[in-house]
Coordinates of C-alpha atoms in Angstrom, one line a residue:
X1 CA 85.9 138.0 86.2
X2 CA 86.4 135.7 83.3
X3 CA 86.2 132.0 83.4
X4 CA 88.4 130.4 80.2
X5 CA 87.2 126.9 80.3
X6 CA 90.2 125.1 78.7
X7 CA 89.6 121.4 79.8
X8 CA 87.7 121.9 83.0
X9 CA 87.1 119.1 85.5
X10 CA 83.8 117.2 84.8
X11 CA 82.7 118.3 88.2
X12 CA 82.1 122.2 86.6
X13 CA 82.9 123.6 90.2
X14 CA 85.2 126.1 91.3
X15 CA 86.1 126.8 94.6
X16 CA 86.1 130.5 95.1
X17 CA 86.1 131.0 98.8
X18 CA 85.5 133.7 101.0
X19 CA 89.2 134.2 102.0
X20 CA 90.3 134.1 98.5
X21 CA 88.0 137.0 97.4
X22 CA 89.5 138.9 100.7
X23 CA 93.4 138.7 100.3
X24 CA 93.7 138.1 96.5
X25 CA 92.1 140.4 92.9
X26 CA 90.7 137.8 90.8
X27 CA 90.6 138.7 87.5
X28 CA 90.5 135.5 85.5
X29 CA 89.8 131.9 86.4
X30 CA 91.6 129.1 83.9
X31 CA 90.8 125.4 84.2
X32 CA 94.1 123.2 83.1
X33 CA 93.2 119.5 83.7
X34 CA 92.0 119.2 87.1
X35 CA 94.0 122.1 88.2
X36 CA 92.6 125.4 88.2
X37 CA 94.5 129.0 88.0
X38 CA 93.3 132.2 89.4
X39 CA 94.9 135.3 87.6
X40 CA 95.2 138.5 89.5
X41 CA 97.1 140.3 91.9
X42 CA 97.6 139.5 96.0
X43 CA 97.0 141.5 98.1
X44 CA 99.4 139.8 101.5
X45 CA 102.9 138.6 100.6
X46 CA 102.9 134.7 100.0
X47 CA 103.0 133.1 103.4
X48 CA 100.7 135.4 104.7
X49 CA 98.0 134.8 101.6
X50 CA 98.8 130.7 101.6
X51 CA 98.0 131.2 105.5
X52 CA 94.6 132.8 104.8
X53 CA 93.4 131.0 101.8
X54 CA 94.7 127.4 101.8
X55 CA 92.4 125.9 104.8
X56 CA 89.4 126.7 102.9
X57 CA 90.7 125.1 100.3
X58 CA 91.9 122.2 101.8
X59 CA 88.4 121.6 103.2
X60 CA 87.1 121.9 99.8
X61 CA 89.4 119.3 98.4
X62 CA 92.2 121.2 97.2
X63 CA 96.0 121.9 97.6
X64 CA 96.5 125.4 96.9
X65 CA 100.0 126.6 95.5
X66 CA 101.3 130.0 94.8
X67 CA 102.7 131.9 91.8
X68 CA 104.2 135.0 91.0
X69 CA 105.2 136.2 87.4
X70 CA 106.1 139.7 85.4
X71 CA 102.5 139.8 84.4
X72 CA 100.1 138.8 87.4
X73 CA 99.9 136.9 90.2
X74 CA 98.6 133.1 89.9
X75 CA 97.1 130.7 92.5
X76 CA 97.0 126.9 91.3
X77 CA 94.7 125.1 92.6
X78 CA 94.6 121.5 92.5
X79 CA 92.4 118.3 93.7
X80 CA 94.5 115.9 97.0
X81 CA 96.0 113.4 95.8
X82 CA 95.6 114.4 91.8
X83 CA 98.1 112.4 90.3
X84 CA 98.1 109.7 92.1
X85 CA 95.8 107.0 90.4
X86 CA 96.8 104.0 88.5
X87 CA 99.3 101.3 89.8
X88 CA 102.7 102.6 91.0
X89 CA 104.6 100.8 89.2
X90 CA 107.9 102.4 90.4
X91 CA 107.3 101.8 94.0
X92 CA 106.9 98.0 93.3
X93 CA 109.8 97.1 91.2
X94 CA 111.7 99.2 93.9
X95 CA 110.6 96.9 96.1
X96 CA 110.8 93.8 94.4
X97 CA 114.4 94.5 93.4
X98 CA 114.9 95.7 97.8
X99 CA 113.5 92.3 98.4
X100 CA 116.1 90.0 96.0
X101 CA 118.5 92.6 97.2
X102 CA 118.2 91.9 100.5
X103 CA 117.4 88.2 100.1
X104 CA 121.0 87.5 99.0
X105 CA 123.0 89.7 101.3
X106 CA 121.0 87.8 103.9
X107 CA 122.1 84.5 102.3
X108 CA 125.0 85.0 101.7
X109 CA 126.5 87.6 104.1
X110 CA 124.1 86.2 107.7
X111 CA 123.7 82.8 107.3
X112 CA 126.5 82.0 105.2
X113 CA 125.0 80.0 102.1
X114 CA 128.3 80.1 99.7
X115 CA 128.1 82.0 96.4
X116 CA 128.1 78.0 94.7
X117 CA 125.5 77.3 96.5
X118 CA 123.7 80.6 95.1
X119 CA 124.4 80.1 91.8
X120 CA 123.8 76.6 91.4
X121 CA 120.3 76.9 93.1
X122 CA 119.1 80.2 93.2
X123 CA 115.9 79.3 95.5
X124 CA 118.3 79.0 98.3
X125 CA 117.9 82.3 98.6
X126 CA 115.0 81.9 100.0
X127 CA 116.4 80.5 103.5
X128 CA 117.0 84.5 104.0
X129 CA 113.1 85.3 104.1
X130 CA 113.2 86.1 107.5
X131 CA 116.2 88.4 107.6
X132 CA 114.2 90.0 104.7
X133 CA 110.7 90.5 106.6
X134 CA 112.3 92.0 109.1
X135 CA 114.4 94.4 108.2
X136 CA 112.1 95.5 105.5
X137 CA 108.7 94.8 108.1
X138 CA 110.7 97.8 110.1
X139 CA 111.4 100.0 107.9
X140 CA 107.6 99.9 106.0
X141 CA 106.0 99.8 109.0
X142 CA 107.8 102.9 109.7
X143 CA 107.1 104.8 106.2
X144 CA 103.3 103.6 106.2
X145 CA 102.8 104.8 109.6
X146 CA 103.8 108.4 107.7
X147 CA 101.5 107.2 105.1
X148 CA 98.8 106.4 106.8
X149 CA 98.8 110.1 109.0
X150 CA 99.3 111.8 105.8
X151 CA 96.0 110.4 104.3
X152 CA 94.1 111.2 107.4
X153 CA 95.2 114.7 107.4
X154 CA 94.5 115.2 103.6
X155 CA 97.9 115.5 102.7
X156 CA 99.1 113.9 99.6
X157 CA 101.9 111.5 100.5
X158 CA 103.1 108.9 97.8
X159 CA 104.2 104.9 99.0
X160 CA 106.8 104.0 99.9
X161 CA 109.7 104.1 97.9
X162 CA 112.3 101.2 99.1
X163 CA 116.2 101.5 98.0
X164 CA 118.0 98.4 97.5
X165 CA 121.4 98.6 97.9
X166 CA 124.0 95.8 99.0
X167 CA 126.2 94.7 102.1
X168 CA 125.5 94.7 104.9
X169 CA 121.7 95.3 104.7
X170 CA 120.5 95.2 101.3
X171 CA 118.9 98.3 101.3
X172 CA 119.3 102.1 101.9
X173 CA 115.8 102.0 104.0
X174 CA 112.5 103.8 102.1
X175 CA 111.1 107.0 102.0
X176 CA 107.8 108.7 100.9
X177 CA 107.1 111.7 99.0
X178 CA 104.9 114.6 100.4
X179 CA 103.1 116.8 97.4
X180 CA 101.2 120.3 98.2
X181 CA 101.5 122.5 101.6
X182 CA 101.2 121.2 105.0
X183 CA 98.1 122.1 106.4
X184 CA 98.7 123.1 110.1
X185 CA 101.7 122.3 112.3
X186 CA 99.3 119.4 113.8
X187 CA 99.6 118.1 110.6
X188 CA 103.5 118.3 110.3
X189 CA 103.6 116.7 113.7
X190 CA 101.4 114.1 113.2
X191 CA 102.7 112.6 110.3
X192 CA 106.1 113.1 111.2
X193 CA 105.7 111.6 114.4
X194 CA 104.1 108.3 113.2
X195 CA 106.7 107.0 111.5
X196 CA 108.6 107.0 114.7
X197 CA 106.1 105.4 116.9
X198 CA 105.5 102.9 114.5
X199 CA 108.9 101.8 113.4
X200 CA 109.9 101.4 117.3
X201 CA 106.6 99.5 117.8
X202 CA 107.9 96.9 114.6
X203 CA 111.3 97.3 116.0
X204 CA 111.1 96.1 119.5
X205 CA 108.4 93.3 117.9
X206 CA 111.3 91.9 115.7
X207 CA 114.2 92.3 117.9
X208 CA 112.3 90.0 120.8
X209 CA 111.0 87.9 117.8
X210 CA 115.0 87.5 116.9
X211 CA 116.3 86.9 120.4
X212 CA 113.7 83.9 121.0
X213 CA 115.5 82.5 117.9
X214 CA 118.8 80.1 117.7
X215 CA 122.2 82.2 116.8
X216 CA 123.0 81.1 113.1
X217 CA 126.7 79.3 113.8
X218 CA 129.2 81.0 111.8
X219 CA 131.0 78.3 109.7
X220 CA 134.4 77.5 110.6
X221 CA 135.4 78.2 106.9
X222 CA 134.1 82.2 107.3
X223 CA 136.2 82.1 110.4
X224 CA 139.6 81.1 108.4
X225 CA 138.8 83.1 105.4
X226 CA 137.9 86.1 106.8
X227 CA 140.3 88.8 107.7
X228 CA 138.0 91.7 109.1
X229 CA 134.6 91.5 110.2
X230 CA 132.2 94.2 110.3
X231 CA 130.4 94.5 114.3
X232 CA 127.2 95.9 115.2
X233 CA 127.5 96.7 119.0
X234 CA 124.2 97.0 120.5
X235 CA 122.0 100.1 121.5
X236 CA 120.8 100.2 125.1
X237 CA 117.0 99.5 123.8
X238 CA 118.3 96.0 122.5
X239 CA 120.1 94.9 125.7
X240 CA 117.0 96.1 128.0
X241 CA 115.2 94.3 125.6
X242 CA 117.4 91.0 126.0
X243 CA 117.5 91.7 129.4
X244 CA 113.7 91.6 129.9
X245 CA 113.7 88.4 127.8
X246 CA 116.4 86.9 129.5
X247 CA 118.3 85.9 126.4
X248 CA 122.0 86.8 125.2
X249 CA 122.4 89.7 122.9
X250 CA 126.2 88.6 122.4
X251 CA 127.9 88.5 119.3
X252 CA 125.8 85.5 117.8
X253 CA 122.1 86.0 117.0
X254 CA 120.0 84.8 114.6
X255 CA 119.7 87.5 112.0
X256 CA 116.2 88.5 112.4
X257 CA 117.7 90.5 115.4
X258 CA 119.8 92.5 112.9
X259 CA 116.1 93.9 111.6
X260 CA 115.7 95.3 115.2
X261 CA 118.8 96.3 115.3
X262 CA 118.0 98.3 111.6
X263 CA 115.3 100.0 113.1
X264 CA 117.2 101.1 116.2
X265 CA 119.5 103.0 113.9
X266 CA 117.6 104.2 111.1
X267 CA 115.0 105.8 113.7
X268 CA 118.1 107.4 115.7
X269 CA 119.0 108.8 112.2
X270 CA 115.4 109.8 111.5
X271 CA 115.0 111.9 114.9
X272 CA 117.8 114.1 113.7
X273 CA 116.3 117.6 114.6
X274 CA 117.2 119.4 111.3
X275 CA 115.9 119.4 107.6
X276 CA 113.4 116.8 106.0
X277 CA 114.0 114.2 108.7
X278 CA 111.2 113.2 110.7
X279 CA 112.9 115.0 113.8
X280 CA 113.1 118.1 112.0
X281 CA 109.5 117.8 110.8
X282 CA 108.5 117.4 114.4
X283 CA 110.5 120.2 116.2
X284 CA 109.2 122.6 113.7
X285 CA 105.7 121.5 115.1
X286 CA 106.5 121.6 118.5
X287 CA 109.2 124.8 118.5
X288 CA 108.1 126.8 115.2
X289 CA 110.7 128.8 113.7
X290 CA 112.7 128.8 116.8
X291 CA 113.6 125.0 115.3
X292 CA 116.2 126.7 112.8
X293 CA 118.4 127.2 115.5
X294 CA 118.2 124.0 117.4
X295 CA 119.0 122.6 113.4
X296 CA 121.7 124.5 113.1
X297 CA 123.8 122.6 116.2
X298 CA 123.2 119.5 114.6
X299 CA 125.8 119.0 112.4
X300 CA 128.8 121.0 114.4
X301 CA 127.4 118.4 117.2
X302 CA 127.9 115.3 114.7
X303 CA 131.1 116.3 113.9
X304 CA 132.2 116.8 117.6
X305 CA 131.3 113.0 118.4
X306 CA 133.4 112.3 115.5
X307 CA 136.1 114.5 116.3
X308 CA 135.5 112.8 120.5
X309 CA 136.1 109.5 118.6
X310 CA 139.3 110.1 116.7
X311 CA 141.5 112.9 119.3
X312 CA 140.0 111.4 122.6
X313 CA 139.1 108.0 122.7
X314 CA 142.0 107.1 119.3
X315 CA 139.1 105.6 117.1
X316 CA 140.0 105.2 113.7
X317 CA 137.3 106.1 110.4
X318 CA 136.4 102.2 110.7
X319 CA 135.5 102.7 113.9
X320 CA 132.2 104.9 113.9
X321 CA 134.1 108.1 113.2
X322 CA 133.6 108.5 110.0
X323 CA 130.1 107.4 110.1
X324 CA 129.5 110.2 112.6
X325 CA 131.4 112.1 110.6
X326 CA 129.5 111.5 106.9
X327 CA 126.0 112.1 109.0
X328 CA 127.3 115.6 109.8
X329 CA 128.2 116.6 106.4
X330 CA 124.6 115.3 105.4
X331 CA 122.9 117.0 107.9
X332 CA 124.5 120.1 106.9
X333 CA 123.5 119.6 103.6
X334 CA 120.2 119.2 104.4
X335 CA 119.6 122.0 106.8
X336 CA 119.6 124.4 104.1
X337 CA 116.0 123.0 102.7
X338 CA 114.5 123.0 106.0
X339 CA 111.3 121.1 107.4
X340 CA 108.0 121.6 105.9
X341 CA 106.8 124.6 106.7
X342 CA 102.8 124.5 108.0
X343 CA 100.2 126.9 106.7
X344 CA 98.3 127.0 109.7
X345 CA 100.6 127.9 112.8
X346 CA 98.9 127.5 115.7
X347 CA 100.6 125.2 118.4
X348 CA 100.4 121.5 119.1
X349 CA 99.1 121.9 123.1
X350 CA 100.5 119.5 125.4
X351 CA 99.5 115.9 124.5
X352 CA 101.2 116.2 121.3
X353 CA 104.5 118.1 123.1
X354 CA 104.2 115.0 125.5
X355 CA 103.8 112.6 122.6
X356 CA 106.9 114.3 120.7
X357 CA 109.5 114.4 123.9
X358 CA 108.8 110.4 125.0
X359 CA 109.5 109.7 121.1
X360 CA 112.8 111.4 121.3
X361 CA 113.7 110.1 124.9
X362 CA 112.9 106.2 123.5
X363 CA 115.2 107.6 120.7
X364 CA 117.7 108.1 122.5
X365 CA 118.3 105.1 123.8
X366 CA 119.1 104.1 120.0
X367 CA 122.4 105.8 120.4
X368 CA 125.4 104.7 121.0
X369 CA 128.9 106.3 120.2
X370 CA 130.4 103.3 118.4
X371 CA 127.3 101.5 116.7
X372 CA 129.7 100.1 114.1
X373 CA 132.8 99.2 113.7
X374 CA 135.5 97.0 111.4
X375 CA 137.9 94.7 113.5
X376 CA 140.1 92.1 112.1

């Protein structure tokens, strides 16, 4: 076995495990950066070698990838979370630009600070701050709680990336990036479930944070001007939680409650059961491969609440239907890449299955069948 040193790692070491000298020929070792390549031939098809060889890597440090190519097979080793140093400079102007995105729809579209107003003396803006904490305290809390179960289970997961976007939220919500195999389907569960938990934890924080606060009036000038109005009707969880608090979840609230309200939603989205979505990520955990056919009812479900909408009830697109009806075409899109899919497959045992089904059931009562809807 050769060992081409071509820019090794200062550390000198490579990891040649026991596993790795079972299932795979080794006939030349390459050092690229801090990646390293074993040359040779495998002996198991992919899953089946990336099964056997990747937890002794992973304890040693390293994400293990594999390649095939006319000439040999190749194994590419490299360090968690290589790449990763230095500030991320992408994640904070996305946020920056999320935060003076959502600043002004908050100004201008919930508490009704004219454009004038804006332009003459830009720091009004900053009358929205609390509309901005919490709709984007909700959905970070939600990404960092993937974060945070990614890191503990040695799994290279980026920040947050935050979207801005405009009316009526100012932003798209965030996402993370997850880099290498998933190491068991404890991990997969684990980190896809945190987000979850975490996001309803914020989420029922800010919405009883909101109802204690004073309805923002809406002027009597947005009443005369405006011809349609876009309504957020609200989830069960929001009215047992203004129920509990003995407060009025009506049509006026101050807009910190629309941050609850966010969350609501964009965790209800989330718990989809099919691709990258956290719900997908966790039903692949809990069911293994079985989870390809509960994902493949998704969409044809979406579109049949849509389709419920428009023949039975006589909703019009404006009216949820084709909001229903866009989330089926994504899903559809999506359940061609499919969850992660975990090296190590043995199964979650009950606290976990327990853990997964009370996320879904509090889910649940996230959805409605009109959520929103544009009256005039």
């Amino acid at each position: 076995m050769a060992d081409s040193q071509e820019g090794a790692p200062a550390s000198g070491a490579v990891p040649l495990p026991e596993s790795l000298r079972t299932f795979f020929r080794v006939d030349d070792v390459r050092h690229d950066g801090d990646r390293i390549r074993y040359v040779g031939e495998s002996l198991l098809p992919e899953r089946a070698l990336l099964r056997e060889v990747a937890p002794a890597f992973h304890e040693a440090g390293y994400e293990v990838d594999f390649r095939s190519t006319a000439e040999a097979d190749v194994l590419v080793a490299h360090p968690h979370g290589s790449g990763r140093e230095g500030i991320p400079w992408l994640n904070a102007v996305m946020l920056l630009a999320t935060v003076a995105s959502t600043l002004f729809v908050g100004a201008y579209g919930w508490y009704y600070v004219p454009l004038s107003t804006l332009t003459e003396d830009p720091l009004t803006l900053l009358r929205a701050w609390p509309f901005t904490a919490a709709v984007l305290g909700v959905l970070l809390t939600h990404e960092l709680g993937h974060y945070a179960a990614g890191r503990y289970h040695g799994v290279d997961v980026s920040l947050p990336y935050v979207i801005p976007f405009v009316f009526p939220f100012g932003t798209l919500g965030a996402v993370i990036r997850m880099r290498g195999r998933m190491p068991s389907r404890k991990a997969l569960f684990d980190i896809g479930v945190a987000g979850p938990v975490a996001g309803l934890v914020a989420t029922v924080l800010v919405t009883a944070i909101g109802l204690s606060l004073d309805p923002i009036a809406v002027p009597d000038h947005v009443l005369r001007e405006s011809s349609r109005m876009i309504v957020f009707n609200n989830p069960p969880l929001l009215s047992w939680i203004a129920a509990v608090l003995g407060r009025d979840a009506g049509a006026s609230v101050h807009p910190v409650v629309i941050g609850g309200w966010v969350g609501m939603f964009f965790t209800l989205l989330n718990l989809l059961p099919v691709g990258q979505l956290d719900g997908g990520h966790m039903t692949r955990a809990m069911l293994g491969e079985r989870q390809e056919t509960l994902a493949s009812l998704v969409p044809g479900a979406l579109f049949a609440i849509a389709g419920y909408l428009y023949w039975v009830l006589d909703k019009g697109l404006q009216e949820s239907v084709g909001l229903w009806a866009f989330w089926g075409l994504f899903a559809l899109f999506i359940a061609f890449n499919g969850p992660a899919t975990p090296v190590d497959e043995s199964e979650l045992g009950w606290p976990r299955l327990a853990v997964g089904i009370a996320t879904f059931a509090v889910g649940a009562t996230c959805f409605l069948l009109v959520p929103v809807e544009v009256v005039g």
